[in-house]
């Protein structure tokens, strides 16, 4: 059973709390688990991860034995905090934190309720853990959406070997975006390619920053970044008329404004997160004892529409992103 509300609806915290009492029993005496889902923002990648998570837990626990309260924070950290605090007040059995901001809010809200993250590039960066061992040893575990950054840079060089300067656009408020940017810069430096960073503080700056970038660079790179992903159409409206190609960190951004990506399946990492949640709920496994899980495979994909508009023929071995 899936309960989905707008963020405005959860402002009635007392009403929400009464719907989120933990682990009741149904008429048959079986446990009914209450799961709070905090998703940072609505866009295709995060939506797919949430769908995968819900599918896995529903399959493993049974539809009648699990209830989901799915909330979207509309890319506002204060909303993430409110949502997660309300889940804690309602004593949910487990929290799914979808994206870095949601994970940080959930971890700040509770050190006892299990938290499973998904769509997190680096848990060490997100949680400020220096001595990283691929486990949190706390109440947190989950799945990572980190794709091979070196492979993405290789893709850019394969498609545009004569590139002179690469523009890198990301949101400075997202620590995991900066983490990817630093890795990508190191790959460009190793190949002797010039680059320039273009950071935005929020979505209001994207159009202006993108316009500046296309005037100074002949190709762009965008890592997995929730703020940019939520404004991919804005980027497209700048880069396509300027004939500047974008290599994207994931399929959703590529579908919106890019020409190619080396991407994971967000549904798959969400599904894996659901399997981890089942292990915690059904088997009593401590979240922090579970290794962070990564995507099992990556795909070279291209955006046929934008490639055609820019006159780009993708190399052999690239799969066209399905259009809706």
Short mmCIF file of C-alpha atoms in Angstrom, two decimals:
data_model
loop_
_atom_site.label_atom_id
_atom_site.label_comp_id
_atom_site.label_asym_id
_atom_site.label_seq_id
_atom_site.Cartn_x
_atom_site.Cartn_y
_atom_site.Cartn_z
CA UNK A 1 0.00 0.00 0.00
CA UNK A 2 1.48 3.33 -1.04
CA UNK A 3 0.48 6.61 0.57
CA UNK A 4 1.68 9.62 -1.39
CA UNK A 5 1.10 13.22 -0.38
CA UNK A 6 2.35 16.62 -1.37
CA UNK A 7 4.73 18.27 1.06
CA UNK A 8 2.07 20.80 2.02
CA UNK A 9 -0.13 17.99 3.26
CA UNK A 10 2.42 16.79 5.80
CA UNK A 11 2.56 20.13 7.53
CA UNK A 12 -0.27 18.85 9.67
CA UNK A 13 2.33 16.95 11.66
CA UNK A 14 0.01 15.59 14.29
CA UNK A 15 -2.25 14.05 11.68
CA UNK A 16 0.72 12.47 9.92
CA UNK A 17 2.13 11.13 13.14
CA UNK A 18 -1.04 9.17 13.81
CA UNK A 19 -0.68 7.45 10.43
CA UNK A 20 2.90 6.37 11.08
CA UNK A 21 2.82 4.20 14.18
CA UNK A 22 5.45 1.54 13.84
CA UNK A 23 5.04 -2.10 13.01
CA UNK A 24 1.41 -2.83 13.83
CA UNK A 25 -0.27 -6.16 13.17
CA UNK A 26 -3.06 -6.74 10.68
CA UNK A 27 -6.13 -8.89 11.27
CA UNK A 28 -4.13 -12.05 10.58
CA UNK A 29 -1.58 -11.18 13.25
CA UNK A 30 1.21 -10.50 10.73
CA UNK A 31 3.41 -7.49 11.19
CA UNK A 32 2.67 -4.41 9.11
CA UNK A 33 5.78 -2.29 8.60
CA UNK A 34 5.54 1.48 8.21
CA UNK A 35 8.18 2.98 5.95
CA UNK A 36 8.86 6.69 5.60
CA UNK A 37 10.29 7.78 2.25
CA UNK A 38 12.01 11.16 1.99
CA UNK A 39 12.92 11.99 -1.62
CA UNK A 40 14.85 15.21 -2.13
CA UNK A 41 13.24 16.26 -5.39
CA UNK A 42 11.13 14.85 -8.19
CA UNK A 43 13.06 13.89 -11.31
CA UNK A 44 13.32 10.66 -13.34
CA UNK A 45 16.42 9.20 -11.66
CA UNK A 46 15.21 9.60 -8.08
CA UNK A 47 11.67 8.58 -9.04
CA UNK A 48 13.05 5.35 -10.52
CA UNK A 49 15.06 4.62 -7.36
CA UNK A 50 11.98 5.09 -5.16
CA UNK A 51 9.94 2.85 -7.47
CA UNK A 52 12.57 0.12 -7.28
CA UNK A 53 12.70 0.31 -3.49
CA UNK A 54 8.92 0.04 -3.15
CA UNK A 55 8.80 -2.85 -5.61
CA UNK A 56 11.44 -4.85 -3.73
CA UNK A 57 9.91 -4.43 -0.28
CA UNK A 58 6.40 -5.10 -1.55
CA UNK A 59 7.53 -8.30 -3.24
CA UNK A 60 9.42 -9.54 -0.19
CA UNK A 61 7.04 -8.51 2.59
CA UNK A 62 3.72 -8.72 0.75
CA UNK A 63 1.56 -5.78 -0.23
CA UNK A 64 -0.60 -6.03 2.88
CA UNK A 65 2.37 -6.11 5.24
CA UNK A 66 4.05 -2.84 4.34
CA UNK A 67 2.84 0.75 4.15
CA UNK A 68 4.79 3.54 2.49
CA UNK A 69 4.49 7.22 3.25
CA UNK A 70 6.24 8.88 0.31
CA UNK A 71 7.19 12.54 0.68
CA UNK A 72 8.98 14.89 -1.71
CA UNK A 73 11.04 17.73 -0.24
CA UNK A 74 10.95 19.84 -3.41
CA UNK A 75 14.76 20.26 -3.28
CA UNK A 76 14.64 22.12 0.03
CA UNK A 77 16.79 20.93 2.94
CA UNK A 78 14.43 22.48 5.46
CA UNK A 79 11.66 20.32 4.01
CA UNK A 80 13.87 17.22 4.30
CA UNK A 81 14.43 18.04 7.96
CA UNK A 82 10.73 18.51 8.64
CA UNK A 83 9.79 15.31 6.83
CA UNK A 84 12.41 13.19 8.62
CA UNK A 85 11.63 14.64 12.03
CA UNK A 86 7.97 13.84 11.47
CA UNK A 87 8.83 10.28 10.50
CA UNK A 88 10.81 9.95 13.72
CA UNK A 89 7.93 11.37 15.76
CA UNK A 90 5.67 8.80 14.13
CA UNK A 91 8.15 6.03 15.04
CA UNK A 92 8.35 4.53 11.57
CA UNK A 93 10.13 1.20 11.22
CA UNK A 94 12.60 2.41 8.60
CA UNK A 95 13.39 5.51 6.55
CA UNK A 96 14.37 5.51 2.89
CA UNK A 97 16.51 8.59 2.22
CA UNK A 98 16.62 9.23 -1.52
CA UNK A 99 19.53 11.58 -2.37
CA UNK A 100 22.22 13.16 -0.26
CA UNK A 101 20.17 15.94 1.32
CA UNK A 102 17.53 13.46 2.43
CA UNK A 103 20.19 11.18 3.92
CA UNK A 104 21.80 14.01 5.86
CA UNK A 105 18.43 15.09 7.26
CA UNK A 106 17.48 11.54 8.22
CA UNK A 107 20.83 10.87 9.92
CA UNK A 108 20.47 14.09 11.90
CA UNK A 109 16.92 13.19 12.92
CA UNK A 110 17.61 9.74 14.40
CA UNK A 111 20.42 7.44 15.47
CA UNK A 112 18.13 4.51 16.24
CA UNK A 113 15.61 4.08 13.41
CA UNK A 114 17.28 2.25 10.48
CA UNK A 115 18.01 4.44 7.48
CA UNK A 116 18.58 3.06 4.00
CA UNK A 117 19.90 5.56 1.48
CA UNK A 118 19.83 5.45 -2.29
CA UNK A 119 21.09 7.75 -5.06
CA UNK A 120 24.03 8.74 -2.85
CA UNK A 121 27.35 9.19 -4.64
CA UNK A 122 29.61 8.93 -1.58
CA UNK A 123 28.38 8.10 1.92
CA UNK A 124 31.75 9.15 3.32
CA UNK A 125 31.32 12.64 1.86
CA UNK A 126 27.62 12.87 2.72
CA UNK A 127 28.17 11.85 6.36
CA UNK A 128 31.59 13.38 6.91
CA UNK A 129 33.32 10.05 7.62
CA UNK A 130 37.12 10.26 7.23
CA UNK A 131 38.18 6.68 7.95
CA UNK A 132 35.90 5.07 5.37
CA UNK A 133 35.55 1.27 5.21
CA UNK A 134 32.41 1.03 3.03
CA UNK A 135 30.26 0.70 6.16
CA UNK A 136 28.87 3.37 8.46
CA UNK A 137 28.77 1.19 11.62
CA UNK A 138 25.77 3.29 12.58
CA UNK A 139 22.06 3.12 11.73
CA UNK A 140 22.71 3.92 8.06
CA UNK A 141 23.38 1.86 4.94
CA UNK A 142 22.23 1.94 1.34
CA UNK A 143 23.19 2.06 -2.32
CA UNK A 144 25.45 4.39 -4.28
CA UNK A 145 24.81 5.91 -7.70
CA UNK A 146 28.47 6.53 -8.44
CA UNK A 147 29.26 5.71 -12.07
CA UNK A 148 32.85 5.40 -13.35
CA UNK A 149 34.01 9.00 -13.65
CA UNK A 150 37.06 7.95 -15.67
CA UNK A 151 34.72 6.17 -18.09
CA UNK A 152 32.61 9.28 -18.49
CA UNK A 153 35.70 11.34 -19.26
CA UNK A 154 36.83 8.67 -21.74
CA UNK A 155 33.41 8.98 -23.37
CA UNK A 156 33.83 12.71 -23.77
CA UNK A 157 37.27 12.27 -25.32
CA UNK A 158 36.04 9.47 -27.59
CA UNK A 159 33.20 11.54 -28.97
CA UNK A 160 34.97 14.91 -29.03
CA UNK A 161 38.72 14.27 -29.37
CA UNK A 162 39.43 17.84 -30.51
CA UNK A 163 37.81 19.49 -27.50
CA UNK A 164 39.76 22.53 -26.30
CA UNK A 165 37.96 23.48 -23.07
CA UNK A 166 35.35 21.58 -21.09
CA UNK A 167 32.82 23.39 -18.92
CA UNK A 168 31.72 21.58 -15.77
CA UNK A 169 28.35 22.68 -14.39
CA UNK A 170 27.15 21.63 -10.93
CA UNK A 171 25.37 22.87 -7.81
CA UNK A 172 27.79 24.03 -5.12
CA UNK A 173 25.25 23.12 -2.41
CA UNK A 174 25.58 19.40 -3.26
CA UNK A 175 28.74 17.96 -1.72
CA UNK A 176 28.60 14.80 -3.80
CA UNK A 177 28.45 16.82 -7.01
CA UNK A 178 31.70 18.55 -6.06
CA UNK A 179 33.18 15.13 -5.27
CA UNK A 180 32.47 13.97 -8.83
CA UNK A 181 33.70 17.24 -10.31
CA UNK A 182 37.08 16.84 -8.61
CA UNK A 183 37.42 13.31 -9.98
CA UNK A 184 36.48 14.47 -13.48
CA UNK A 185 38.94 17.36 -13.35
CA UNK A 186 41.75 14.95 -12.47
CA UNK A 187 40.91 12.86 -15.56
CA UNK A 188 40.91 15.95 -17.80
CA UNK A 189 44.23 17.07 -16.36
CA UNK A 190 45.73 13.65 -17.10
CA UNK A 191 44.67 14.08 -20.74
CA UNK A 192 45.93 17.67 -20.90
CA UNK A 193 42.48 19.15 -21.52
CA UNK A 194 41.58 22.59 -20.20
CA UNK A 195 38.43 23.01 -18.15
CA UNK A 196 36.45 25.61 -16.28
CA UNK A 197 34.05 25.11 -13.37
CA UNK A 198 30.62 26.73 -13.34
CA UNK A 199 28.78 26.32 -10.04
CA UNK A 200 25.26 27.40 -9.22
CA UNK A 201 23.89 27.97 -5.73
CA UNK A 202 20.34 27.02 -6.75
CA UNK A 203 18.09 26.55 -9.77
CA UNK A 204 17.60 30.29 -10.24
CA UNK A 205 21.18 30.64 -11.49
CA UNK A 206 21.22 27.78 -13.98
CA UNK A 207 20.18 29.58 -17.14
CA UNK A 208 22.63 32.45 -16.69
CA UNK A 209 25.51 30.16 -15.76
CA UNK A 210 24.81 27.79 -18.66
CA UNK A 211 24.71 30.73 -21.06
CA UNK A 212 28.13 31.85 -19.85
CA UNK A 213 29.51 28.32 -20.12
CA UNK A 214 28.46 27.74 -23.74
CA UNK A 215 30.13 31.01 -24.70
CA UNK A 216 33.46 29.90 -23.24
CA UNK A 217 33.61 26.12 -23.82
CA UNK A 218 33.11 23.67 -26.67
CA UNK A 219 31.71 20.81 -24.57
CA UNK A 220 30.11 20.49 -21.13
CA UNK A 221 30.06 17.87 -18.39
CA UNK A 222 27.30 17.60 -15.78
CA UNK A 223 27.71 15.06 -12.93
CA UNK A 224 24.82 13.40 -11.12
CA UNK A 225 23.34 16.51 -9.53
CA UNK A 226 19.77 16.83 -8.30
CA UNK A 227 19.48 20.58 -8.77
CA UNK A 228 20.69 20.39 -12.38
CA UNK A 229 18.62 17.27 -13.09
CA UNK A 230 15.50 19.10 -11.98
CA UNK A 231 16.27 21.85 -14.51
CA UNK A 232 17.52 19.78 -17.45
CA UNK A 233 15.04 21.44 -19.82
CA UNK A 234 16.52 24.83 -18.94
CA UNK A 235 20.00 23.55 -19.84
CA UNK A 236 18.71 22.09 -23.10
CA UNK A 237 17.22 25.41 -24.14
CA UNK A 238 20.69 26.94 -23.81
CA UNK A 239 23.04 24.26 -25.12
CA UNK A 240 21.11 23.02 -28.16
CA UNK A 241 20.79 26.42 -29.89
CA UNK A 242 24.46 27.03 -29.11
CA UNK A 243 25.41 23.62 -30.59
CA UNK A 244 27.36 22.66 -27.46
CA UNK A 245 27.25 18.96 -26.48
CA UNK A 246 26.75 17.78 -22.90
CA UNK A 247 28.15 14.57 -21.43
CA UNK A 248 25.90 13.72 -18.48
CA UNK A 249 26.50 11.77 -15.30
CA UNK A 250 23.27 9.79 -15.58
CA UNK A 251 20.48 8.83 -17.94
CA UNK A 252 17.85 11.27 -16.67
CA UNK A 253 20.04 14.34 -17.17
CA UNK A 254 21.15 13.01 -20.56
CA UNK A 255 17.56 12.51 -21.62
CA UNK A 256 16.85 16.10 -20.70
CA UNK A 257 19.84 17.93 -22.13
CA UNK A 258 22.76 15.65 -22.96
CA UNK A 259 24.16 13.79 -25.93
CA UNK A 260 25.61 10.78 -24.08
CA UNK A 261 26.15 9.21 -20.68
CA UNK A 262 27.72 6.22 -18.99
CA UNK A 263 24.83 5.55 -16.64
CA UNK A 264 23.55 3.17 -14.02
CA UNK A 265 19.97 2.00 -13.56
CA UNK A 266 18.43 3.97 -10.72
CA UNK A 267 15.60 1.47 -10.52
CA UNK A 268 18.16 -1.26 -9.88
CA UNK A 269 19.91 0.58 -7.04
CA UNK A 270 16.52 1.41 -5.54
CA UNK A 271 15.54 -2.25 -5.76
CA UNK A 272 18.80 -3.26 -4.06
CA UNK A 273 18.08 -0.71 -1.32
CA UNK A 274 14.71 -2.40 -0.84
CA UNK A 275 16.40 -5.77 -0.47
CA UNK A 276 18.71 -4.29 2.15
CA UNK A 277 15.70 -2.83 3.97
CA UNK A 278 14.08 -6.28 3.98
CA UNK A 279 17.23 -7.77 5.54
CA UNK A 280 17.08 -5.14 8.28
CA UNK A 281 13.35 -5.50 8.97
CA UNK A 282 12.88 -9.23 8.59
CA UNK A 283 16.23 -10.56 9.78
CA UNK A 284 17.20 -7.95 12.35
CA UNK A 285 20.45 -7.07 10.58
CA UNK A 286 21.98 -3.82 11.81
CA UNK A 287 22.04 -1.24 9.04
CA UNK A 288 25.56 -0.08 9.76
CA UNK A 289 26.92 -3.61 9.42
CA UNK A 290 25.84 -3.81 5.77
CA UNK A 291 28.32 -2.74 3.09
CA UNK A 292 27.25 0.11 0.84
CA UNK A 293 26.14 -1.47 -2.45
CA UNK A 294 26.95 -0.24 -5.94
CA UNK A 295 25.31 -0.61 -9.33
CA UNK A 296 26.22 -3.94 -10.95
CA UNK A 297 26.55 -2.56 -14.49
CA UNK A 298 26.79 0.58 -16.58
CA UNK A 299 25.53 1.43 -20.04
CA UNK A 300 26.81 3.74 -22.75
CA UNK A 301 23.70 5.62 -23.81
CA UNK A 302 22.92 8.50 -26.14
CA UNK A 303 20.12 10.98 -26.70
CA UNK A 304 19.07 10.42 -30.32
CA UNK A 305 17.05 13.65 -30.59
CA UNK A 306 19.79 15.98 -29.39
CA UNK A 307 22.52 14.09 -31.26
CA UNK A 308 20.54 14.57 -34.46
CA UNK A 309 20.01 18.27 -33.76
CA UNK A 310 23.75 18.73 -33.19
CA UNK A 311 24.82 16.53 -36.11
CA UNK A 312 26.55 14.00 -33.83
CA UNK A 313 26.83 10.31 -34.69
CA UNK A 314 27.48 8.23 -31.56
CA UNK A 315 30.20 5.57 -31.77
CA UNK A 316 29.42 1.87 -31.97
CA UNK A 317 28.20 0.28 -28.75
CA UNK A 318 25.97 3.12 -27.57
CA UNK A 319 22.32 2.42 -26.77
CA UNK A 320 19.63 5.00 -27.55
CA UNK A 321 17.76 6.30 -24.50
CA UNK A 322 14.12 5.28 -24.82
CA UNK A 323 11.73 8.13 -25.52
CA UNK A 324 8.41 8.33 -23.73
#
